[in-house]
Coordinates of C-alpha atoms in Angstrom, one line a residue:
M5 CA 73.5 113.2 114.9
K6 CA 74.7 115.0 111.8
D7 CA 75.4 118.1 113.8
S8 CA 78.2 116.3 115.6
I9 CA 80.0 115.6 112.4
P10 CA 82.9 118.1 112.1
E11 CA 82.8 120.3 109.0
E12 CA 85.6 119.5 106.6
H13 CA 87.0 122.1 104.2
L14 CA 88.3 121.2 100.7
Y15 CA 90.8 123.5 99.1
L16 CA 91.3 123.4 95.4
A17 CA 93.8 125.5 93.3
F18 CA 92.5 127.6 90.4
S19 CA 94.9 128.9 87.7
H20 CA 92.6 129.3 84.7
H21 CA 89.9 127.7 82.7
C22 CA 89.9 126.4 79.2
G23 CA 86.8 125.3 77.4
D24 CA 84.8 123.2 79.8
S25 CA 87.6 122.4 82.3
I26 CA 89.1 124.2 85.3
F27 CA 92.9 124.1 85.7
P28 CA 95.0 122.7 87.1
L29 CA 93.3 119.4 86.1
H30 CA 93.6 118.1 89.7
T31 CA 90.8 120.6 90.5
S32 CA 88.6 119.4 87.6
I33 CA 89.1 115.8 88.7
S34 CA 88.2 116.6 92.3
L35 CA 85.0 118.5 91.2
F36 CA 84.1 115.7 88.9
L37 CA 84.3 113.1 91.7
L38 CA 82.2 115.3 94.0
S39 CA 79.5 115.5 91.3
Y40 CA 79.7 111.8 90.5
C41 CA 79.3 110.9 94.2
D42 CA 76.7 113.6 94.7
C43 CA 78.8 114.6 97.8
K44 CA 78.0 117.9 99.5
L45 CA 79.7 117.1 102.8
F46 CA 82.6 119.4 102.2
K47 CA 82.8 123.2 102.2
V48 CA 84.7 123.9 99.0
F49 CA 87.2 126.7 98.6
L50 CA 88.8 127.7 95.3
V51 CA 92.3 129.2 95.7
P52 CA 93.4 131.4 92.7
T53 CA 97.1 131.1 91.9
G54 CA 97.0 134.5 90.3
E55 CA 96.1 137.9 91.6
N56 CA 93.1 138.7 89.4
A57 CA 90.3 136.2 89.7
D58 CA 87.0 136.9 88.2
D59 CA 84.4 135.7 90.8
E60 CA 81.5 135.8 88.4
L61 CA 83.3 133.9 85.6
I62 CA 84.5 131.3 88.1
T63 CA 81.0 130.8 89.4
K64 CA 79.7 130.2 85.8
I65 CA 82.2 127.4 85.1
L66 CA 81.7 125.5 88.4
P67 CA 79.3 122.6 88.9
H68 CA 75.7 123.9 89.0
D69 CA 74.8 122.5 92.4
L70 CA 78.1 123.1 94.3
E71 CA 78.6 126.1 96.5
V72 CA 82.2 127.3 96.3
C73 CA 84.0 130.2 98.0
L74 CA 87.1 132.0 96.8
I75 CA 89.9 132.4 99.2
S76 CA 93.5 133.7 98.8
R77 CA 96.6 131.7 99.5
H78 CA 97.5 133.7 102.6
Q79 CA 94.0 133.1 104.1
L80 CA 94.5 129.3 104.1
P81 CA 95.0 127.5 107.4
M82 CA 98.7 127.3 108.3
V83 CA 98.8 123.5 108.0
V84 CA 97.3 123.8 104.5
Q85 CA 99.8 126.5 103.4
S86 CA 102.5 123.8 103.9
C87 CA 100.9 121.5 101.3
C88 CA 100.2 121.3 97.6
L89 CA 96.6 121.4 96.7
P90 CA 94.1 119.7 96.7
A91 CA 93.9 119.5 100.5
V92 CA 91.2 118.6 103.0
V93 CA 91.3 119.7 106.7
V94 CA 88.7 119.6 109.5
K95 CA 87.6 123.2 110.2
D96 CA 90.1 124.7 112.7
G97 CA 91.9 121.4 112.8
T98 CA 95.5 120.2 112.6
F99 CA 94.9 117.1 110.6
C100 CA 95.4 117.7 106.8
R101 CA 95.1 115.4 103.9
A102 CA 96.9 116.6 100.8
G103 CA 97.6 115.3 97.3
L104 CA 95.1 114.2 94.6
S105 CA 94.9 110.5 95.4
V106 CA 94.7 110.9 99.2
V107 CA 92.0 113.6 98.9
L108 CA 89.9 111.6 96.4
R109 CA 90.0 108.5 98.5
H110 CA 88.9 110.5 101.5
I111 CA 86.0 112.0 99.6
I112 CA 84.9 108.5 98.6
Q113 CA 85.1 107.1 102.1
K114 CA 83.1 110.1 103.5
A115 CA 80.5 109.9 100.8
Y116 CA 79.9 106.2 101.6
E117 CA 79.9 106.7 105.4
A118 CA 77.2 109.4 105.0
D119 CA 75.1 107.0 102.8
T120 CA 76.0 103.4 103.0
S121 CA 73.6 102.6 100.2
K122 CA 76.1 104.1 97.8
K123 CA 77.9 100.8 97.2
D124 CA 78.9 102.0 93.7
V125 CA 80.8 104.8 95.3
L126 CA 82.8 102.5 97.6
E127 CA 83.5 100.2 94.7
L128 CA 85.6 103.0 93.2
L129 CA 88.3 102.0 95.6
G130 CA 88.6 98.7 93.9
F131 CA 89.5 95.2 95.1
K132 CA 90.8 95.4 98.7
K133 CA 90.2 99.2 98.5
T134 CA 93.7 99.7 97.2
C135 CA 93.0 101.8 94.0
L136 CA 95.7 104.6 93.8
K137 CA 96.6 103.9 97.4
A138 CA 100.3 103.3 96.7
C139 CA 102.1 106.6 96.6
A140 CA 103.4 108.0 93.3
E141 CA 107.0 107.8 94.4
V142 CA 106.9 104.0 94.3
S143 CA 104.0 103.1 92.1
G144 CA 104.4 103.7 88.4
W145 CA 100.6 103.3 87.8
T146 CA 99.7 105.9 90.5
R147 CA 102.4 108.2 89.1
L148 CA 101.0 107.9 85.6
C149 CA 97.4 108.6 86.6
E150 CA 98.0 111.2 89.4
I151 CA 100.9 113.2 88.0
N152 CA 102.2 112.3 84.5
I153 CA 99.0 112.3 82.4
P154 CA 97.5 115.5 84.0
L155 CA 100.8 117.3 83.5
A156 CA 101.2 116.0 80.0
V157 CA 97.8 117.3 79.0
E158 CA 98.3 120.7 80.7
R159 CA 101.7 121.1 78.9
L160 CA 100.1 120.1 75.6
L161 CA 97.3 122.7 75.9
T162 CA 99.9 125.5 76.4
K163 CA 101.8 124.7 73.2
S164 CA 101.1 126.4 69.9
P165 CA 99.3 124.2 67.3
E166 CA 102.4 123.6 65.1
H167 CA 104.2 122.2 68.1
C168 CA 101.6 119.7 69.3
Q169 CA 101.2 117.3 66.4
T170 CA 102.7 114.4 68.5
V171 CA 100.8 112.4 71.1
P172 CA 102.5 112.8 74.5
A173 CA 104.5 109.8 75.6
D174 CA 102.4 109.4 78.8
I175 CA 99.2 109.1 76.7
L176 CA 100.9 106.5 74.6
E177 CA 101.9 104.7 77.8
L178 CA 98.2 104.6 78.9
E179 CA 97.4 103.1 75.5
R180 CA 100.0 100.5 76.0
K181 CA 98.6 99.7 79.5
L182 CA 95.1 99.3 78.2
G183 CA 96.5 96.7 75.8
E184 CA 98.1 94.6 78.6
P185 CA 96.3 91.4 79.8
V186 CA 94.1 92.0 82.8
R187 CA 94.8 90.5 86.2
V188 CA 91.9 90.3 88.5
H189 CA 90.9 88.2 91.5
N190 CA 89.6 84.8 90.4
D191 CA 90.6 85.5 86.8
D192 CA 91.3 81.8 86.1
K193 CA 87.6 81.1 86.3
I194 CA 86.7 84.0 84.1
R195 CA 89.4 83.1 81.5
R196 CA 88.0 79.5 81.3
Q197 CA 84.5 81.0 80.7
K198 CA 86.1 83.1 77.9
L199 CA 87.7 80.1 76.4
Q200 CA 84.5 78.2 76.4
Q201 CA 82.7 81.2 74.9
Q202 CA 85.3 81.4 72.1
K203 CA 85.1 77.7 71.3
A204 CA 81.3 77.8 71.2
G205 CA 81.4 80.8 68.8
A206 CA 83.9 79.1 66.6
K207 CA 81.8 75.9 66.5
A208 CA 78.7 77.8 65.6
A209 CA 80.5 79.7 62.8
A210 CA 81.8 76.4 61.4
A211 CA 78.3 74.9 61.5
E212 CA 77.0 77.8 59.4
G213 CA 79.9 77.4 56.9
E214 CA 81.5 80.7 57.8
P215 CA 85.3 81.0 58.0
V216 CA 86.5 80.3 61.6
E217 CA 88.7 83.1 63.0
M218 CA 90.1 83.1 66.5
H219 CA 91.0 86.8 66.9
E220 CA 93.9 87.7 69.1
H221 CA 91.8 90.5 70.6
P222 CA 88.1 89.7 70.1
L223 CA 85.4 92.1 71.3
P224 CA 85.4 91.6 75.1
N225 CA 81.8 90.4 75.3
L226 CA 82.3 88.4 78.5
E227 CA 84.4 91.1 80.1
L228 CA 81.8 93.8 79.3
S229 CA 79.0 91.7 80.7
I230 CA 80.9 91.1 83.9
A231 CA 81.9 94.8 84.2
F232 CA 78.5 96.3 83.6
S233 CA 76.6 93.7 85.6
K234 CA 78.6 94.9 88.6
L235 CA 77.9 98.5 87.8
L236 CA 74.2 97.8 87.5
V237 CA 74.2 95.6 90.6
Q238 CA 73.2 92.5 88.7
K239 CA 74.7 89.0 88.7
V240 CA 75.9 87.3 85.5
S241 CA 73.7 84.4 84.9
P242 CA 75.5 81.3 86.3
T243 CA 76.3 78.4 83.9
V244 CA 74.0 75.5 84.8
N245 CA 76.3 72.8 83.5
R246 CA 79.8 72.2 84.7
E247 CA 82.6 73.3 82.4
P248 CA 83.5 70.6 79.8
S249 CA 86.5 68.5 80.8
H250 CA 88.6 69.9 78.0
I251 CA 88.1 73.4 79.3
R252 CA 88.8 72.3 82.9
K253 CA 92.0 70.6 81.9
T254 CA 93.4 73.5 79.8
K255 CA 96.6 74.8 81.4
T256 CA 96.3 78.3 82.9
T257 CA 99.1 79.4 80.6
D258 CA 97.0 78.4 77.6
L259 CA 93.9 80.3 78.6
P260 CA 93.0 83.5 76.7
P261 CA 93.9 86.8 78.4
L262 CA 91.2 89.1 79.6
D263 CA 90.9 92.4 77.8
H264 CA 90.6 95.8 79.6
V265 CA 87.1 97.3 79.9
F266 CA 88.2 100.1 82.2
A267 CA 91.6 101.6 83.2
E268 CA 92.5 99.0 85.8
G269 CA 90.9 96.0 84.2
L270 CA 87.3 94.8 84.3
Y271 CA 85.9 97.2 86.9
F272 CA 85.2 101.0 87.0
T273 CA 87.4 102.5 89.6
L274 CA 88.8 105.8 90.9
A275 CA 91.6 105.6 88.2
D276 CA 88.9 106.0 85.5
I277 CA 87.5 109.1 87.4
V278 CA 91.0 110.6 87.5
L279 CA 91.7 109.9 83.8
L280 CA 88.4 111.0 82.3
P281 CA 88.8 114.9 82.6
C282 CA 92.4 114.6 81.4
I283 CA 91.7 112.4 78.4
H284 CA 88.6 114.4 77.6
Q285 CA 90.7 117.6 77.3
F286 CA 93.3 115.8 75.3
L287 CA 90.7 114.5 72.8
V288 CA 88.9 117.9 72.5
F289 CA 92.2 119.5 71.8
F290 CA 93.2 117.0 69.1
K291 CA 89.8 117.2 67.5
K292 CA 90.1 121.0 67.2
Q293 CA 93.5 120.6 65.6
G294 CA 92.0 118.1 63.1
I295 CA 94.4 115.4 64.2
N296 CA 93.2 111.8 63.8
L297 CA 93.4 109.3 66.7
L298 CA 94.0 106.2 64.7
N299 CA 96.9 105.2 66.8
L300 CA 94.9 105.3 70.0
P301 CA 92.1 102.8 69.5
L302 CA 92.1 101.5 73.0
I303 CA 91.9 105.0 74.6
S304 CA 89.1 105.9 72.2
S305 CA 87.2 102.7 73.1
W306 CA 87.7 103.4 76.8
Y307 CA 86.4 106.9 76.4
R308 CA 83.3 105.8 74.7
R309 CA 82.7 102.9 77.2
I310 CA 83.1 105.1 80.2
Q311 CA 80.2 107.3 79.0
E312 CA 78.0 104.2 79.4
V313 CA 78.7 104.0 83.2
P314 CA 75.7 105.1 85.2
G315 CA 76.2 108.5 86.6
V316 CA 79.1 109.6 84.5
K317 CA 77.1 111.6 81.9
K318 CA 75.1 113.2 84.8
A319 CA 78.3 114.2 86.6
A320 CA 79.8 115.5 83.3
D321 CA 76.7 117.7 82.7
K322 CA 77.0 119.1 86.2
C323 CA 80.6 120.0 85.5
N324 CA 79.8 121.6 82.1
M325 CA 81.8 118.8 80.5
Q326 CA 80.5 118.2 77.0
L327 CA 81.7 114.6 76.3
L328 CA 82.6 113.8 72.7
Q329 CA 80.9 111.1 70.6
L330 CA 83.8 109.3 69.0
R331 CA 83.4 106.7 66.2
E332 CA 84.9 103.3 66.7
L333 CA 88.5 103.0 65.6
Q334 CA 90.2 99.9 64.3
S335 CA 93.3 98.8 66.2
G336 CA 95.1 97.9 62.9
A337 CA 95.7 101.6 62.2
A338 CA 99.1 103.4 62.3
E339 CA 101.1 102.6 65.4
E340 CA 104.5 104.1 64.9
Q341 CA 104.2 106.4 68.0
L342 CA 102.8 103.5 70.1
Q343 CA 105.6 101.2 69.0
S344 CA 108.1 103.9 69.9
C345 CA 106.6 104.1 73.4
L346 CA 106.7 100.3 73.7
L347 CA 110.4 100.4 72.8
I348 CA 111.2 103.0 75.5
S349 CA 109.1 101.2 78.1
G350 CA 110.8 97.9 77.3
E351 CA 114.2 99.5 77.8
L352 CA 113.1 100.8 81.2
Q353 CA 111.7 97.4 82.1
E354 CA 115.0 95.7 81.3
E355 CA 116.7 98.1 83.6
H356 CA 114.4 97.4 86.5
E357 CA 114.5 93.6 85.8
D358 CA 118.2 93.6 86.3
N359 CA 117.6 93.2 90.0
H360 CA 118.6 89.6 90.4
F361 CA 122.3 89.9 91.2
I362 CA 124.6 86.9 91.5
G363 CA 127.6 86.8 93.8
G364 CA 128.6 88.2 97.2
P365 CA 129.7 91.7 98.2
R366 CA 133.4 91.0 98.7
P367 CA 134.6 91.8 95.1
T368 CA 132.7 95.1 95.3
M369 CA 134.0 95.9 98.8
T370 CA 137.6 95.1 97.6
K371 CA 137.2 97.3 94.6
L372 CA 136.2 100.2 96.9
L373 CA 139.0 99.4 99.3
E374 CA 141.6 99.5 96.5
S375 CA 140.5 103.1 95.9
G376 CA 140.8 103.9 99.6
I377 CA 137.1 103.7 100.4
Q378 CA 135.7 101.8 103.3
A379 CA 132.9 102.2 105.8
K380 CA 133.6 104.8 108.5
F381 CA 131.6 105.8 111.4
S382 CA 131.8 109.0 113.5
P383 CA 131.9 108.7 117.3
H384 CA 128.5 109.0 118.9
P385 CA 128.2 112.5 120.4
C386 CA 126.2 111.3 123.5
P387 CA 126.2 107.5 123.7
D388 CA 124.8 107.4 127.3
W389 CA 122.1 110.0 127.0
T390 CA 118.6 108.7 127.6
L391 CA 115.1 110.1 128.2
D392 CA 113.6 109.3 131.6
W393 CA 110.9 107.2 130.2
N394 CA 109.4 106.4 133.6
S395 CA 108.7 110.0 134.3
L396 CA 106.9 110.7 131.0
P397 CA 103.2 110.3 130.4
A398 CA 102.1 106.9 129.1
A399 CA 101.0 108.3 125.8
V400 CA 104.5 109.5 125.0
S401 CA 105.9 105.9 125.1
P402 CA 106.1 104.1 121.8
G403 CA 104.3 101.1 123.3
E404 CA 101.1 103.2 123.5
G405 CA 100.8 103.6 119.7
K406 CA 99.9 100.0 119.1
F407 CA 100.6 96.8 120.9
M408 CA 104.3 96.0 121.3
S409 CA 106.1 93.4 123.3
R410 CA 108.1 94.7 126.3
D411 CA 111.4 93.9 124.5
R412 CA 110.4 95.7 121.3
A413 CA 109.1 98.7 123.2
L414 CA 112.5 98.9 125.0
R415 CA 114.4 98.8 121.7
K416 CA 112.1 101.4 120.2
Q417 CA 112.8 103.7 123.2
Q418 CA 116.6 103.2 122.7
Q419 CA 116.2 104.1 119.0
L420 CA 114.3 107.2 120.0
N421 CA 117.0 108.2 122.6
N422 CA 119.5 108.4 119.7
L423 CA 117.2 110.5 117.4
I424 CA 116.0 112.8 120.2
A425 CA 119.5 113.4 121.4
A426 CA 120.7 114.4 117.9
V427 CA 117.7 116.7 117.3
K428 CA 118.1 118.4 120.7
K429 CA 121.6 119.4 119.8
L430 CA 120.4 121.0 116.5
A431 CA 117.0 122.5 117.5
K432 CA 116.4 126.0 118.9
P433 CA 113.1 127.7 120.0
G434 CA 110.8 128.4 117.2
D435 CA 112.1 125.7 114.8
V436 CA 109.9 123.6 112.7
I437 CA 110.7 119.9 112.9
V438 CA 109.3 117.5 110.4
D439 CA 108.9 113.8 111.2
F440 CA 108.8 112.2 107.7
C441 CA 107.3 108.8 107.2
S442 CA 106.1 109.2 110.8
G443 CA 104.0 106.1 111.1
G444 CA 102.2 106.1 114.4
G445 CA 104.2 109.2 115.6
H446 CA 106.8 107.5 117.8
V447 CA 109.4 110.2 117.0
G448 CA 107.2 113.2 116.4
I449 CA 105.1 112.9 119.6
V450 CA 108.2 112.6 121.8
L451 CA 109.7 115.7 120.1
A452 CA 106.5 117.7 120.5
H453 CA 106.2 116.8 124.2
M454 CA 109.9 117.4 124.9
M455 CA 110.2 120.7 122.8
P456 CA 107.0 122.7 123.4
S457 CA 108.7 125.8 121.8
C458 CA 109.1 124.0 118.5
Q459 CA 106.4 123.2 115.9
V460 CA 106.4 119.5 115.0
V461 CA 104.8 118.2 111.7
L462 CA 104.1 114.5 111.1
I463 CA 103.9 113.4 107.5
E464 CA 102.7 109.9 106.7
N465 CA 100.8 108.3 103.8
K466 CA 99.0 105.7 105.8
E467 CA 95.8 107.2 107.3
L468 CA 95.3 104.7 110.2
S469 CA 98.8 105.2 111.5
L470 CA 98.4 109.0 111.5
I471 CA 95.0 108.7 113.2
R472 CA 96.6 106.7 116.0
A473 CA 99.2 109.4 116.3
K474 CA 96.6 112.1 116.6
E475 CA 94.7 110.2 119.3
R476 CA 97.9 110.0 121.3
S477 CA 98.6 113.7 120.8
D478 CA 95.1 114.6 121.8
E479 CA 95.5 112.5 125.0
L480 CA 98.6 114.5 125.8
G481 CA 97.0 117.8 125.0
L482 CA 99.8 118.8 122.6
N483 CA 99.2 122.1 120.7
N484 CA 102.4 122.3 118.8
I485 CA 101.9 119.4 116.4
W486 CA 100.3 119.1 112.9
F487 CA 99.4 115.9 111.0
I488 CA 99.6 115.7 107.3
Q489 CA 98.5 112.6 105.4
A490 CA 100.3 113.0 102.1
N491 CA 103.2 111.7 100.0
L492 CA 106.5 113.6 100.6
D493 CA 106.2 115.5 97.3
Y494 CA 103.0 117.2 98.4
F495 CA 104.6 118.8 101.4
N496 CA 106.2 122.1 100.4
G497 CA 106.4 123.9 103.7
T498 CA 109.6 125.5 105.2
F499 CA 111.2 123.8 108.1
N500 CA 114.5 123.6 110.0
I501 CA 115.1 120.0 110.8
G502 CA 113.9 116.8 109.1
V503 CA 113.7 113.5 111.0
A504 CA 113.0 110.0 109.8
L505 CA 113.2 106.7 111.7
H506 CA 113.6 103.7 109.5
A507 CA 112.3 105.3 106.2
C508 CA 112.2 102.3 103.8
G509 CA 114.6 102.1 100.9
V510 CA 114.5 105.0 98.6
A511 CA 112.3 106.9 101.1
T512 CA 115.4 107.8 103.1
D513 CA 116.9 109.5 100.0
M514 CA 113.6 111.3 99.4
V515 CA 113.7 112.7 103.0
I516 CA 117.4 113.8 102.6
E517 CA 116.5 115.4 99.2
H518 CA 113.6 117.3 100.8
C519 CA 115.8 118.5 103.6
I520 CA 118.5 119.7 101.2
K521 CA 116.0 121.6 99.1
A522 CA 114.8 123.4 102.3
R523 CA 118.4 123.8 103.5
A524 CA 117.3 122.0 106.7
A525 CA 119.3 119.8 109.0
F526 CA 118.5 116.1 108.9
V527 CA 118.6 113.1 111.3
V528 CA 117.7 109.9 109.5
C529 CA 117.9 106.2 110.2
P530 CA 117.7 104.2 107.0
C531 CA 116.0 100.9 106.6
C532 CA 115.3 98.2 103.9
Y533 CA 118.4 98.8 101.9
G534 CA 117.5 95.9 99.7
F535 CA 114.5 97.9 98.3
I536 CA 116.8 100.6 96.9
Q537 CA 116.7 100.8 93.1
N538 CA 116.8 103.4 90.4
T539 CA 113.7 105.5 90.2
V540 CA 112.4 108.5 88.2
K541 CA 114.1 110.8 90.7
F542 CA 117.2 108.8 91.9
S543 CA 120.0 106.9 90.3
Y544 CA 122.6 104.9 92.2
P545 CA 125.3 105.3 93.3
Q546 CA 124.6 108.9 94.1
S547 CA 128.0 110.5 95.0
H548 CA 130.6 111.2 92.3
Q549 CA 133.2 109.3 94.3
F550 CA 131.1 106.1 94.2
K551 CA 130.0 106.7 90.6
A552 CA 133.7 106.8 89.5
I553 CA 134.2 103.3 90.8
L554 CA 131.0 101.3 91.0
S555 CA 128.3 100.4 88.4
Y556 CA 124.6 100.4 89.3
K557 CA 124.7 96.6 89.6
E558 CA 127.7 96.6 91.9
H559 CA 126.0 99.2 94.1
M560 CA 122.9 97.1 94.3
I561 CA 124.9 94.2 95.5
L562 CA 126.0 96.3 98.5
C563 CA 122.4 97.3 99.1
R564 CA 121.1 93.7 99.0
F565 CA 123.8 92.6 101.5
A566 CA 123.3 95.6 103.7
D567 CA 120.0 93.9 104.8
Q568 CA 122.0 90.9 106.1
T569 CA 122.2 92.2 109.7
A570 CA 119.4 90.3 111.5
V571 CA 120.4 89.0 115.0
Q572 CA 119.8 85.3 114.0
L573 CA 122.5 85.4 111.3
P574 CA 126.1 84.3 111.9
P575 CA 128.3 87.0 113.4
E576 CA 130.6 87.2 110.3
R577 CA 127.7 87.6 108.0
R578 CA 126.2 90.4 110.2
S579 CA 129.6 92.1 110.2
I580 CA 129.7 92.1 106.4
G581 CA 126.1 93.4 106.4
K582 CA 127.1 96.2 108.7
Q583 CA 130.0 97.2 106.5
C584 CA 127.7 97.2 103.4
M585 CA 125.3 99.4 105.3
G586 CA 128.1 101.8 106.1
L587 CA 129.2 101.9 102.5
V588 CA 125.7 102.6 101.2
D589 CA 125.3 105.4 103.8
L590 CA 128.7 106.8 103.0
D591 CA 127.6 107.2 99.4
R592 CA 124.5 109.1 100.7
A593 CA 126.7 111.2 103.0
W594 CA 129.1 112.1 100.2
A595 CA 126.2 113.0 97.9
A596 CA 124.8 115.4 100.5
E597 CA 128.3 116.8 101.1
G598 CA 128.3 117.6 97.4
Q599 CA 125.3 119.8 98.1
N600 CA 127.3 121.8 100.7
Y601 CA 126.3 119.8 103.7
S602 CA 128.4 118.4 106.6
V603 CA 127.3 114.8 107.3
Q604 CA 128.2 112.2 109.9
V605 CA 127.3 108.5 109.8
I606 CA 126.9 107.2 113.4
S607 CA 126.0 103.9 114.9
M608 CA 123.1 104.1 117.3
E609 CA 123.7 103.1 120.9
P610 CA 123.4 100.4 121.9
E611 CA 123.8 98.8 118.4
S612 CA 121.4 96.0 119.6
C613 CA 118.5 98.5 119.5
S614 CA 118.0 97.6 115.8
P615 CA 119.6 95.6 113.1
K616 CA 119.4 98.8 111.0
N617 CA 121.3 101.0 113.5
N618 CA 123.0 103.6 111.3
M619 CA 122.1 107.2 111.8
L620 CA 123.0 110.0 109.4
V621 CA 123.2 113.5 110.8
G622 CA 123.5 116.3 108.3
T623 CA 123.7 120.1 108.6
P624 CA 123.9 122.7 105.9
A625 CA 127.3 124.4 105.7

């Protein structure tokens, strides 16, 4: 049976090694997870980033029981060459998983499928199996674990000692996160248990004549027992008697918060696996410099606690990671840097919290109109063009990807007619066309079938959607299509045309940015305007024309009302929504034109094919 399982290849970058870690840290993290899971399902390849790699030296610093091959970048499969490492691909396959979180989650799933007794491995994915599932572009927590902290530690280690006396802001942010109250499933019940435990302790202390102290952050005895009972596959002894009435009647808001045991709360997850090699290197470096860690008591406690997790020390030994034995620190120590971090974080939070806007879009639209700016749409280049859907194989039809009503399938076909027509005008033989945020492959599969002389790449973060797309492609026998499960930032291949149908909110701007960086044409249909907000990478409005007139808040009002285009709304309201859509997309078009692009904003035909029926077509000048 095992012989039928396709061999999967794991590709990891190698730049250098420092002490007991391999860099980049994404590689150390991946190797640590393989050791922790005792997973030998993957053939592992190390890809040196430099020219001179010492094979013997590399072998010495790798995990003892792991067979690793060295391979140069140009020897990588073509689909992997288009991605940032780490990456996993089935041998001789066209389905690639790229990026740290995607690859680690895949390793966990495969390790569990191979041995379903490894419940502890599956538990790394957390409640509802969502740990680090949200992409870094939209999740601040994923971004902190997957990108910011590894990069912060790598930068720190390259600095000279006199320039590294300050704790990086991202490490301080983790310290702050570890001090936040924990939210877990069924936490109300656990918090009542904690209140009962605190009151019982206070009562016992009073009976013995000791001073009664209710610490704001007492040692998390209850949290520790719950966390480690799960790791040791034990159950916490149930309370025989029902909770006292005064505990039951306590308001939820008056219950004590739960303290962190691990990075995401009470339970050991993939986030802890990702953070351990990074924090370990950070602590080793600071110890060598003789710098005290008094302002990081929570990280220090976490680091000590994680060593108690079954299997962690064994995995560390395999990876030649010599874990430090830190003394317990008191949280009352110097906190100037942490307070500075909290202040910065609070400012950012205030900015994001200013999302509840009052008032309609008319004042903002009038303000733009007074400056000569209003929504404008270019004529559709081929409004009557349509694919002959009846003559195409069934697997090409969007209704085949997953169940759709007949009406919805028809509207999806009409949307595809618009995109395919625009791409056909731009494409030439040999072009690489990327379907960003591809979902089940509605756009990409049609393009690959209709344009066999072009290479089509589907990029999607959701694994199941991409698997459905590959099944349809296999049914059609397409050989000019690749599938990449990754966040947009992990795709770095060259391409000629970027396409996206209903990329949600900021994702549309990410697609356009990716195309501009590659000097590629783009055909995008935006969606979910109401989800647009300032991010690490984007601030709104984007074009200098809109920035000169509108504030961020005013632009957000346009975005919120741009979502008011549903067919069940009154016609006047839909008309205002369409104008707001046009203005938001005009800002996008002008921002791209500022990057030496020619951009048209077009309404799809018929407009009834979707409430979000704008299409932006951009070409580099």
